mmCIF file of C-alpha atoms in Angstrom:
data_model
loop_
_atom_site.group_PDB
_atom_site.id
_atom_site.type_symbol
_atom_site.label_atom_id
_atom_site.label_comp_id
_atom_site.label_asym_id
_atom_site.label_seq_id
_atom_site.Cartn_x
_atom_site.Cartn_y
_atom_site.Cartn_z
ATOM 1 C CA UNK A 404 -32.719 -45.234 35.509
ATOM 2 C CA UNK A 405 -35.617 -43.082 34.322
ATOM 3 C CA UNK A 406 -33.857 -39.946 35.578
ATOM 4 C CA UNK A 407 -30.640 -40.865 33.716
ATOM 5 C CA UNK A 408 -32.597 -41.395 30.487
ATOM 6 C CA UNK A 409 -34.318 -38.010 30.826
ATOM 7 C CA UNK A 410 -30.916 -36.325 31.400
ATOM 8 C CA UNK A 411 -29.482 -37.959 28.268
ATOM 9 C CA UNK A 412 -32.473 -36.801 26.187
ATOM 10 C CA UNK A 413 -32.074 -33.273 27.560
ATOM 11 C CA UNK A 414 -28.374 -33.240 26.572
ATOM 12 C CA UNK A 415 -29.225 -34.479 23.051
ATOM 13 C CA UNK A 416 -31.842 -31.727 22.750
ATOM 14 C CA UNK A 417 -29.345 -29.018 23.755
ATOM 15 C CA UNK A 418 -26.491 -30.257 21.543
ATOM 16 C CA UNK A 419 -27.838 -28.885 18.198
ATOM 17 C CA UNK A 420 -28.425 -25.504 19.833
ATOM 18 C CA UNK A 421 -24.838 -25.460 21.085
ATOM 19 C CA UNK A 422 -23.576 -26.372 17.594
ATOM 20 C CA UNK A 423 -25.664 -23.593 16.064
ATOM 21 C CA UNK A 424 -24.254 -21.132 18.604
ATOM 22 C CA UNK A 425 -20.722 -22.319 17.826
ATOM 23 C CA UNK A 426 -21.282 -21.911 14.062
ATOM 24 C CA UNK A 427 -22.713 -18.441 14.586
ATOM 25 C CA UNK A 428 -19.715 -17.533 16.707
ATOM 26 C CA UNK A 429 -17.288 -18.798 14.033
ATOM 27 C CA UNK A 430 -19.069 -16.814 11.327
ATOM 28 C CA UNK A 431 -19.025 -13.700 13.477
ATOM 29 C CA UNK A 432 -15.326 -14.223 14.135
ATOM 30 C CA UNK A 433 -14.709 -14.688 10.401
ATOM 31 C CA UNK A 434 -16.514 -11.415 9.610
ATOM 32 C CA UNK A 435 -14.473 -9.587 12.211
ATOM 33 C CA UNK A 436 -11.181 -10.598 10.551
ATOM 34 C CA UNK A 437 -9.874 -7.654 8.542
ATOM 35 C CA UNK A 438 -6.250 -8.022 7.564
ATOM 36 C CA UNK A 439 -4.773 -4.823 6.148
ATOM 37 C CA UNK A 440 -2.251 -5.665 3.438
ATOM 38 C CA UNK A 441 -0.038 -3.966 0.845
ATOM 39 C CA UNK A 442 0.172 -5.501 -2.619
ATOM 40 C CA UNK A 443 3.265 -4.603 -4.647
ATOM 41 C CA UNK A 444 2.414 -5.287 -8.269
ATOM 42 C CA UNK A 445 3.693 -4.554 -11.759
ATOM 43 C CA UNK A 446 1.723 -4.578 -14.981
ATOM 44 C CA UNK A 447 1.975 -4.275 -18.735
ATOM 45 C CA UNK A 448 -0.338 -1.359 -19.499
ATOM 46 C CA UNK A 449 -0.814 -2.151 -23.201
ATOM 47 C CA UNK A 450 -4.333 -3.598 -22.809
ATOM 48 C CA UNK A 451 -5.469 -1.454 -19.887
ATOM 49 C CA UNK A 452 -7.462 1.781 -19.934
ATOM 50 C CA UNK A 453 -5.468 3.043 -16.959
ATOM 51 C CA UNK A 454 -4.951 1.613 -13.489
ATOM 52 C CA UNK A 455 -7.917 3.103 -11.609
ATOM 53 C CA UNK A 456 -11.210 1.223 -11.682
ATOM 54 C CA UNK A 457 -13.915 2.905 -13.788
ATOM 55 C CA UNK A 458 -17.693 2.899 -13.343
ATOM 56 C CA UNK A 459 -18.186 1.390 -16.806
ATOM 57 C CA UNK A 460 -18.021 -2.408 -16.438
ATOM 58 C CA UNK A 461 -16.626 -3.118 -19.921
ATOM 59 C CA UNK A 462 -13.529 -0.908 -19.404
ATOM 60 C CA UNK A 463 -10.524 -3.035 -18.428
ATOM 61 C CA UNK A 464 -8.405 -1.567 -15.627
ATOM 62 C CA UNK A 465 -5.679 -2.869 -13.316
ATOM 63 C CA UNK A 466 -7.720 -2.297 -10.159
ATOM 64 C CA UNK A 467 -10.744 -3.986 -11.724
ATOM 65 C CA UNK A 468 -8.697 -7.126 -12.405
ATOM 66 C CA UNK A 469 -7.202 -7.084 -8.892
ATOM 67 C CA UNK A 470 -10.701 -6.856 -7.386
ATOM 68 C CA UNK A 471 -11.844 -9.844 -9.471
ATOM 69 C CA UNK A 472 -8.859 -11.877 -8.240
ATOM 70 C CA UNK A 473 -9.571 -10.975 -4.593
ATOM 71 C CA UNK A 474 -13.207 -12.023 -4.988
ATOM 72 C CA UNK A 475 -12.276 -15.259 -6.783
ATOM 73 C CA UNK A 476 -10.105 -16.208 -3.793
ATOM 74 C CA UNK A 477 -12.908 -15.281 -1.346
ATOM 75 C CA UNK A 478 -10.769 -12.583 0.230
ATOM 76 C CA UNK A 479 -13.605 -10.052 0.028
ATOM 77 C CA UNK A 480 -17.329 -10.502 0.659
ATOM 78 C CA UNK A 481 -19.898 -10.575 -2.132
ATOM 79 C CA UNK A 482 -21.590 -7.514 -0.625
ATOM 80 C CA UNK A 483 -18.278 -5.608 -0.926
ATOM 81 C CA UNK A 484 -17.540 -6.670 -4.504
ATOM 82 C CA UNK A 485 -17.997 -3.706 -6.849
ATOM 83 C CA UNK A 486 -17.260 -1.089 -4.193
ATOM 84 C CA UNK A 487 -13.557 -0.778 -3.397
ATOM 85 C CA UNK A 488 -14.239 1.780 -0.664
ATOM 86 C CA UNK A 489 -15.823 -0.976 1.448
ATOM 87 C CA UNK A 490 -12.433 -2.687 1.710
ATOM 88 C CA UNK A 491 -10.562 0.612 2.296
ATOM 89 C CA UNK A 492 -8.773 0.286 -1.044
ATOM 90 C CA UNK A 493 -6.134 2.886 -1.949
ATOM 91 C CA UNK A 494 -3.250 3.129 -4.399
ATOM 92 C CA UNK A 495 0.102 4.955 -4.394
ATOM 93 C CA UNK A 496 -0.421 6.503 -7.806
ATOM 94 C CA UNK A 497 -2.681 6.244 -10.832
ATOM 95 C CA UNK A 498 -1.323 5.433 -14.262
ATOM 96 C CA UNK A 499 -2.968 6.347 -17.558
ATOM 97 C CA UNK A 500 -3.989 4.273 -20.545
ATOM 98 C CA UNK A 501 -1.138 2.056 -21.868
ATOM 99 C CA UNK A 502 1.296 3.215 -19.147
ATOM 100 C CA UNK A 503 3.286 0.382 -17.535
ATOM 101 C CA UNK A 504 4.404 -0.167 -13.938
ATOM 102 C CA UNK A 505 7.188 -2.143 -12.305
ATOM 103 C CA UNK A 506 6.133 -1.439 -8.725
ATOM 104 C CA UNK A 507 2.827 0.137 -7.821
ATOM 105 C CA UNK A 508 1.514 -0.174 -4.274
ATOM 106 C CA UNK A 509 -2.107 -1.074 -3.487
ATOM 107 C CA UNK A 510 -3.559 -1.340 0.017
ATOM 108 C CA UNK A 511 -6.822 -2.883 1.257
ATOM 109 C CA UNK A 512 -8.456 -4.963 3.997
ATOM 110 C CA UNK A 513 -9.006 -8.675 3.359
ATOM 111 C CA UNK A 514 -10.808 -11.599 4.974
ATOM 112 C CA UNK A 515 -7.664 -13.353 6.113
ATOM 113 C CA UNK A 516 -5.218 -14.030 8.920
ATOM 114 C CA UNK A 517 -1.636 -12.806 9.030
ATOM 115 C CA UNK A 518 -0.436 -16.425 9.235
ATOM 116 C CA UNK A 519 -1.783 -17.002 5.687
ATOM 117 C CA UNK A 520 0.207 -14.277 3.904
ATOM 118 C CA UNK A 521 2.294 -16.674 1.809
ATOM 119 C CA UNK A 522 -0.727 -18.712 0.736
ATOM 120 C CA UNK A 523 -2.734 -15.592 -0.098
ATOM 121 C CA UNK A 524 0.028 -14.308 -2.375
ATOM 122 C CA UNK A 525 0.374 -17.635 -4.192
ATOM 123 C CA UNK A 526 -3.397 -17.978 -4.645
ATOM 124 C CA UNK A 527 -3.753 -14.409 -5.912
ATOM 125 C CA UNK A 528 -1.034 -14.975 -8.495
ATOM 126 C CA UNK A 529 -3.126 -17.824 -9.940
ATOM 127 C CA UNK A 530 -6.206 -15.607 -10.259
ATOM 128 C CA UNK A 531 -4.504 -12.549 -11.760
ATOM 129 C CA UNK A 532 -4.162 -12.197 -15.558
ATOM 130 C CA UNK A 533 -0.786 -12.600 -17.259
ATOM 131 C CA UNK A 534 -0.266 -8.838 -17.670
ATOM 132 C CA UNK A 535 -0.408 -8.195 -13.891
ATOM 133 C CA UNK A 536 2.405 -9.548 -11.695
ATOM 134 C CA UNK A 537 2.073 -9.668 -7.922
ATOM 135 C CA UNK A 538 5.615 -9.454 -6.549
ATOM 136 C CA UNK A 539 5.013 -9.118 -2.811
ATOM 137 C CA UNK A 540 2.328 -9.027 -0.134
ATOM 138 C CA UNK A 541 3.133 -7.114 3.057
ATOM 139 C CA UNK A 542 1.308 -6.547 6.327
ATOM 140 C CA UNK A 543 0.244 -2.882 6.405
ATOM 141 C CA UNK A 544 0.503 -0.713 9.547
ATOM 142 C CA UNK A 545 -2.889 0.528 10.792
ATOM 143 C CA UNK A 546 -2.432 4.193 9.831
ATOM 144 C CA UNK A 547 -0.563 3.534 6.578
ATOM 145 C CA UNK A 548 -1.936 4.958 3.318
ATOM 146 C CA UNK A 549 -0.113 4.197 0.057
ATOM 147 C CA UNK A 550 -0.672 7.683 -1.377
ATOM 148 C CA UNK A 551 -0.405 9.960 1.674
ATOM 149 C CA UNK A 552 2.610 8.114 3.113
ATOM 150 C CA UNK A 553 4.539 8.289 -0.191
ATOM 151 C CA UNK A 554 7.477 10.740 -0.334
ATOM 152 C CA UNK A 555 8.349 10.475 -4.052
ATOM 153 C CA UNK A 556 7.780 8.543 -7.259
ATOM 154 C CA UNK A 557 10.246 7.340 -9.882
ATOM 155 C CA UNK A 558 9.450 6.865 -13.566
ATOM 156 C CA UNK A 559 11.310 5.682 -16.645
ATOM 157 C CA UNK A 560 10.550 6.726 -20.197
ATOM 158 C CA UNK A 561 11.873 4.868 -23.251
ATOM 159 C CA UNK A 562 12.105 6.973 -26.391
ATOM 160 C CA UNK A 563 13.426 5.750 -29.768
ATOM 161 C CA UNK A 564 16.579 7.776 -30.443
ATOM 162 C CA UNK A 565 15.508 8.633 -34.002
ATOM 163 C CA UNK A 566 12.842 10.898 -32.422
ATOM 164 C CA UNK A 567 15.731 13.171 -31.379
ATOM 165 C CA UNK A 568 17.194 13.520 -34.860
ATOM 166 C CA UNK A 569 17.360 17.276 -35.611
ATOM 167 C CA UNK A 570 15.245 18.395 -38.558
ATOM 168 C CA UNK A 571 18.349 20.142 -39.915
ATOM 169 C CA UNK A 572 20.183 16.793 -40.074
ATOM 170 C CA UNK A 573 19.928 15.689 -43.716
ATOM 171 C CA UNK A 574 22.054 12.560 -43.258
ATOM 172 C CA UNK A 575 20.347 9.711 -45.131
ATOM 173 C CA UNK A 576 19.531 6.640 -43.045
ATOM 174 C CA UNK A 577 18.371 3.300 -44.379
ATOM 175 C CA UNK A 578 15.534 3.268 -41.814
ATOM 176 C CA UNK A 579 14.767 4.512 -38.328
ATOM 177 C CA UNK A 580 16.458 1.494 -36.720
ATOM 178 C CA UNK A 581 19.862 2.457 -38.133
ATOM 179 C CA UNK A 582 19.896 5.890 -36.464
ATOM 180 C CA UNK A 583 22.246 6.247 -33.471
ATOM 181 C CA UNK A 584 22.494 9.274 -31.223
ATOM 182 C CA UNK A 585 25.904 10.768 -30.390
ATOM 183 C CA UNK A 586 26.030 11.160 -26.614
ATOM 184 C CA UNK A 587 23.448 12.355 -24.108
ATOM 185 C CA UNK A 588 25.028 15.614 -22.886
ATOM 186 C CA UNK A 589 22.977 17.833 -25.175
ATOM 187 C CA UNK A 590 19.769 16.160 -24.042
ATOM 188 C CA UNK A 591 20.655 16.525 -20.366
ATOM 189 C CA UNK A 592 21.275 20.261 -20.738
ATOM 190 C CA UNK A 593 17.600 20.515 -21.641
ATOM 191 C CA UNK A 594 16.281 18.107 -18.988
ATOM 192 C CA UNK A 595 18.246 20.010 -16.317
ATOM 193 C CA UNK A 596 15.932 22.998 -16.873
ATOM 194 C CA UNK A 597 12.999 21.071 -15.369
ATOM 195 C CA UNK A 598 14.605 20.378 -11.999
ATOM 196 C CA UNK A 599 13.394 22.176 -8.891
ATOM 197 C CA UNK A 600 9.996 23.684 -8.125
ATOM 198 C CA UNK A 601 8.129 25.143 -11.112
ATOM 199 C CA UNK A 602 4.619 25.786 -12.371
ATOM 200 C CA UNK A 603 3.554 22.934 -14.651
ATOM 201 C CA UNK A 604 0.160 24.293 -15.715
ATOM 202 C CA UNK A 605 1.255 24.035 -19.359
ATOM 203 C CA UNK A 606 2.135 20.350 -18.894
ATOM 204 C CA UNK A 607 -1.358 19.144 -18.048
ATOM 205 C CA UNK A 608 -4.938 20.279 -18.604
ATOM 206 C CA UNK A 609 -7.494 22.195 -16.547
ATOM 207 C CA UNK A 610 -4.856 23.817 -14.297
ATOM 208 C CA UNK A 611 -4.256 27.582 -14.094
ATOM 209 C CA UNK A 612 -0.849 29.086 -13.192
ATOM 210 C CA UNK A 613 -2.274 30.775 -10.089
ATOM 211 C CA UNK A 614 -3.500 27.460 -8.669
ATOM 212 C CA UNK A 615 -1.342 25.970 -5.927
ATOM 213 C CA UNK A 616 -1.415 22.483 -7.425
ATOM 214 C CA UNK A 617 0.319 23.777 -10.565
ATOM 215 C CA UNK A 618 3.553 23.806 -8.525
ATOM 216 C CA UNK A 619 5.524 20.561 -8.702
ATOM 217 C CA UNK A 620 8.960 19.619 -7.393
ATOM 218 C CA UNK A 621 11.186 17.642 -9.793
ATOM 219 C CA UNK A 622 14.129 16.030 -8.017
ATOM 220 C CA UNK A 623 15.752 14.421 -11.052
ATOM 221 C CA UNK A 624 15.242 14.327 -14.811
ATOM 222 C CA UNK A 625 17.951 12.969 -17.084
ATOM 223 C CA UNK A 626 18.728 10.705 -20.017
ATOM 224 C CA UNK A 627 20.581 7.877 -18.265
ATOM 225 C CA UNK A 628 21.636 5.532 -21.058
ATOM 226 C CA UNK A 629 20.939 4.157 -24.510
ATOM 227 C CA UNK A 630 20.156 0.533 -25.233
ATOM 228 C CA UNK A 631 19.519 -1.407 -28.424
ATOM 229 C CA UNK A 632 16.523 -3.758 -28.465
ATOM 230 C CA UNK A 633 15.543 -5.676 -31.597
ATOM 231 C CA UNK A 634 17.896 -3.397 -33.573
ATOM 232 C CA UNK A 635 16.164 -0.237 -32.313
ATOM 233 C CA UNK A 636 18.091 2.233 -30.156
ATOM 234 C CA UNK A 637 16.135 3.521 -27.153
ATOM 235 C CA UNK A 638 16.988 6.387 -24.790
ATOM 236 C CA UNK A 639 16.154 5.655 -21.150
ATOM 237 C CA UNK A 640 15.001 8.734 -19.218
ATOM 238 C CA UNK A 641 14.818 8.761 -15.422
ATOM 239 C CA UNK A 642 12.311 11.097 -13.750
ATOM 240 C CA UNK A 643 11.832 11.510 -10.000
ATOM 241 C CA UNK A 644 9.460 13.892 -8.255
ATOM 242 C CA UNK A 645 7.223 14.255 -5.232
ATOM 243 C CA UNK A 646 4.089 13.957 -7.381
ATOM 244 C CA UNK A 647 2.998 14.546 -10.959
ATOM 245 C CA UNK A 648 0.035 16.052 -12.763
ATOM 246 C CA UNK A 649 -2.005 14.288 -15.422
ATOM 247 C CA UNK A 650 0.150 13.851 -18.574
ATOM 248 C CA UNK A 651 2.978 15.897 -17.002
ATOM 249 C CA UNK A 652 5.835 13.455 -17.666
ATOM 250 C CA UNK A 653 4.706 12.700 -21.213
ATOM 251 C CA UNK A 654 4.586 16.433 -21.966
ATOM 252 C CA UNK A 655 8.026 16.951 -20.398
ATOM 253 C CA UNK A 656 9.433 14.285 -22.750
ATOM 254 C CA UNK A 657 7.515 15.820 -25.641
ATOM 255 C CA UNK A 658 8.936 19.256 -24.880
ATOM 256 C CA UNK A 659 12.534 17.993 -24.707
ATOM 257 C CA UNK A 660 12.062 16.268 -28.070
ATOM 258 C CA UNK A 661 10.486 19.386 -29.594
ATOM 259 C CA UNK A 662 13.325 21.682 -28.465
ATOM 260 C CA UNK A 663 16.103 19.407 -29.732
ATOM 261 C CA UNK A 664 14.509 18.474 -33.050
ATOM 262 C CA UNK A 665 13.812 22.092 -33.970
ATOM 263 C CA UNK A 666 17.050 23.446 -32.516
ATOM 264 C CA UNK A 667 15.240 25.862 -30.186
ATOM 265 C CA UNK A 668 17.049 27.673 -27.338
ATOM 266 C CA UNK A 669 16.698 25.878 -24.019
ATOM 267 C CA UNK A 670 15.296 29.077 -22.466
ATOM 268 C CA UNK A 671 12.016 28.013 -24.104
ATOM 269 C CA UNK A 672 11.619 25.572 -21.212
ATOM 270 C CA UNK A 673 11.802 28.410 -18.666
ATOM 271 C CA UNK A 674 9.209 30.356 -20.613
ATOM 272 C CA UNK A 675 6.794 27.428 -20.365
ATOM 273 C CA UNK A 676 6.768 27.811 -16.552
ATOM 274 C CA UNK A 677 5.610 31.438 -16.709
ATOM 275 C CA UNK A 678 2.016 32.611 -16.238
ATOM 276 C CA UNK A 679 1.082 32.218 -19.870
ATOM 277 C CA UNK A 680 -0.426 29.633 -22.193
ATOM 278 C CA UNK A 681 2.132 27.466 -23.927
ATOM 279 C CA UNK A 682 1.414 24.517 -26.226
ATOM 280 C CA UNK A 683 3.477 21.505 -25.165
ATOM 281 C CA UNK A 684 3.652 18.297 -27.275
ATOM 282 C CA UNK A 685 2.478 15.022 -25.741
ATOM 283 C CA UNK A 686 4.687 11.918 -26.014
ATOM 284 C CA UNK A 687 3.001 8.479 -26.379
ATOM 285 C CA UNK A 688 1.889 6.742 -23.192
ATOM 286 C CA UNK A 689 3.291 3.309 -24.017
ATOM 287 C CA UNK A 690 6.872 4.519 -23.470
ATOM 288 C CA UNK A 691 6.207 5.453 -19.830
ATOM 289 C CA UNK A 692 6.865 3.133 -16.898
ATOM 290 C CA UNK A 693 6.337 3.675 -13.172
ATOM 291 C CA UNK A 694 9.568 2.292 -11.731
ATOM 292 C CA UNK A 695 9.161 2.687 -7.986
ATOM 293 C CA UNK A 696 7.173 4.350 -5.238
ATOM 294 C CA UNK A 697 9.363 5.625 -2.386
ATOM 295 C CA UNK A 698 8.468 5.717 1.327
ATOM 296 C CA UNK A 699 11.761 7.136 2.598
ATOM 297 C CA UNK A 700 10.248 9.649 5.039
ATOM 298 C CA UNK A 701 7.725 7.139 6.359
ATOM 299 C CA UNK A 702 10.381 4.475 6.876
ATOM 300 C CA UNK A 703 12.633 6.885 8.788
ATOM 301 C CA UNK A 704 9.832 8.062 11.071
ATOM 302 C CA UNK A 705 8.203 4.649 11.630
ATOM 303 C CA UNK A 706 8.008 2.957 15.017
ATOM 304 C CA UNK A 707 10.602 0.294 15.794
ATOM 305 C CA UNK A 708 8.180 -2.649 15.652
ATOM 306 C CA UNK A 709 6.800 -1.621 12.213
ATOM 307 C CA UNK A 710 8.310 -3.178 9.086
ATOM 308 C CA UNK A 711 9.945 -1.050 6.381
ATOM 309 C CA UNK A 712 7.635 -0.419 3.432
ATOM 310 C CA UNK A 713 9.589 -1.563 0.387
ATOM 311 C CA UNK A 714 9.935 -4.499 -1.977
ATOM 312 C CA UNK A 715 11.713 -7.381 -0.171
ATOM 313 C CA UNK A 716 15.155 -8.117 -1.561
ATOM 314 C CA UNK A 717 14.167 -11.713 -2.333
ATOM 315 C CA UNK A 718 11.544 -10.485 -4.833
ATOM 316 C CA UNK A 719 13.686 -7.946 -6.707
ATOM 317 C CA UNK A 720 14.940 -10.449 -9.292
ATOM 318 C CA UNK A 721 11.354 -10.962 -10.523
ATOM 319 C CA UNK A 722 10.970 -7.210 -11.015
ATOM 320 C CA UNK A 723 14.156 -6.965 -13.089
ATOM 321 C CA UNK A 724 12.999 -9.832 -15.309
ATOM 322 C CA UNK A 725 9.638 -8.138 -15.803
ATOM 323 C CA UNK A 726 11.394 -4.856 -16.634
ATOM 324 C CA UNK A 727 13.337 -6.511 -19.461
ATOM 325 C CA UNK A 728 10.099 -8.032 -20.710
ATOM 326 C CA UNK A 729 8.387 -4.616 -20.771
ATOM 327 C CA UNK A 730 11.311 -2.922 -22.557
ATOM 328 C CA UNK A 731 11.210 -5.623 -25.226
ATOM 329 C CA UNK A 732 7.459 -5.076 -25.585
ATOM 330 C CA UNK A 733 7.975 -1.314 -26.015
ATOM 331 C CA UNK A 734 10.567 -1.794 -28.744
ATOM 332 C CA UNK A 735 8.286 -4.111 -30.706
ATOM 333 C CA UNK A 736 5.381 -1.636 -30.474
ATOM 334 C CA UNK A 737 7.315 1.179 -32.245
#
């Protein structure tokens, strides 16, 4: 009887230690969980000072708001908050102040399990501000990098058509909203000059013509359509390239506008690619929208058991709705 009592006391004494060991094991297991994910998000850039997080705390950025949402949902540790490198954060492309995006890709490692993907997405949506929309959350392959794996980027630019009115045109208009452009062929003769590989040192800053990074490959640049929003006619430009320099697209739009308004010969565009200094006008940032990031080469070369990196078809309706919302916002800001 005495021996049985001593054995029971010994078991009771060991039980807390076993519980402590179990808790320590669970915590260690929790710390070891690092789920690599891809966030496909759009945002209205009006109130952002660009997408990339800045060192100054009072500057509002897209990445800064995403980090806050991740921390609020306990998807990153407190010790990692404030240092995106600690969660292996990377983005497909950076956007400047007031520039919008329909689909930008962000990748990082989270404290989560793959079985929780749906819940994580829904919880993150609740913590993100109204001007950032999380459309999809994908499991990322181990070696995937949103920037290095990207093959091309697509942008849209919305320009009020009255900006293209030639200075020689003396036709009186009641106001800028009543102006309507006659066809897009003349515009596309100018945009065609940008296609191919050229030196874009005059379409950015701090780049010399002899530098290798001045060379950029433009796959497509054209005025696709006109649309009327709130009585204002807008021209929708489509631009696709492998990568772009700082302010490059805005200066390309500015140059097209400059040539057509002043009636300059389109050869002026070719001259701007030569090894000289050429002043190029800068179009406003709030007309620019990142439409899509393309992973065509990656998806073709991927292993069979790896998912395709693209927005799921089920989520594309949300993106189209957000696009219409952004276009409306652009028209009202003119």
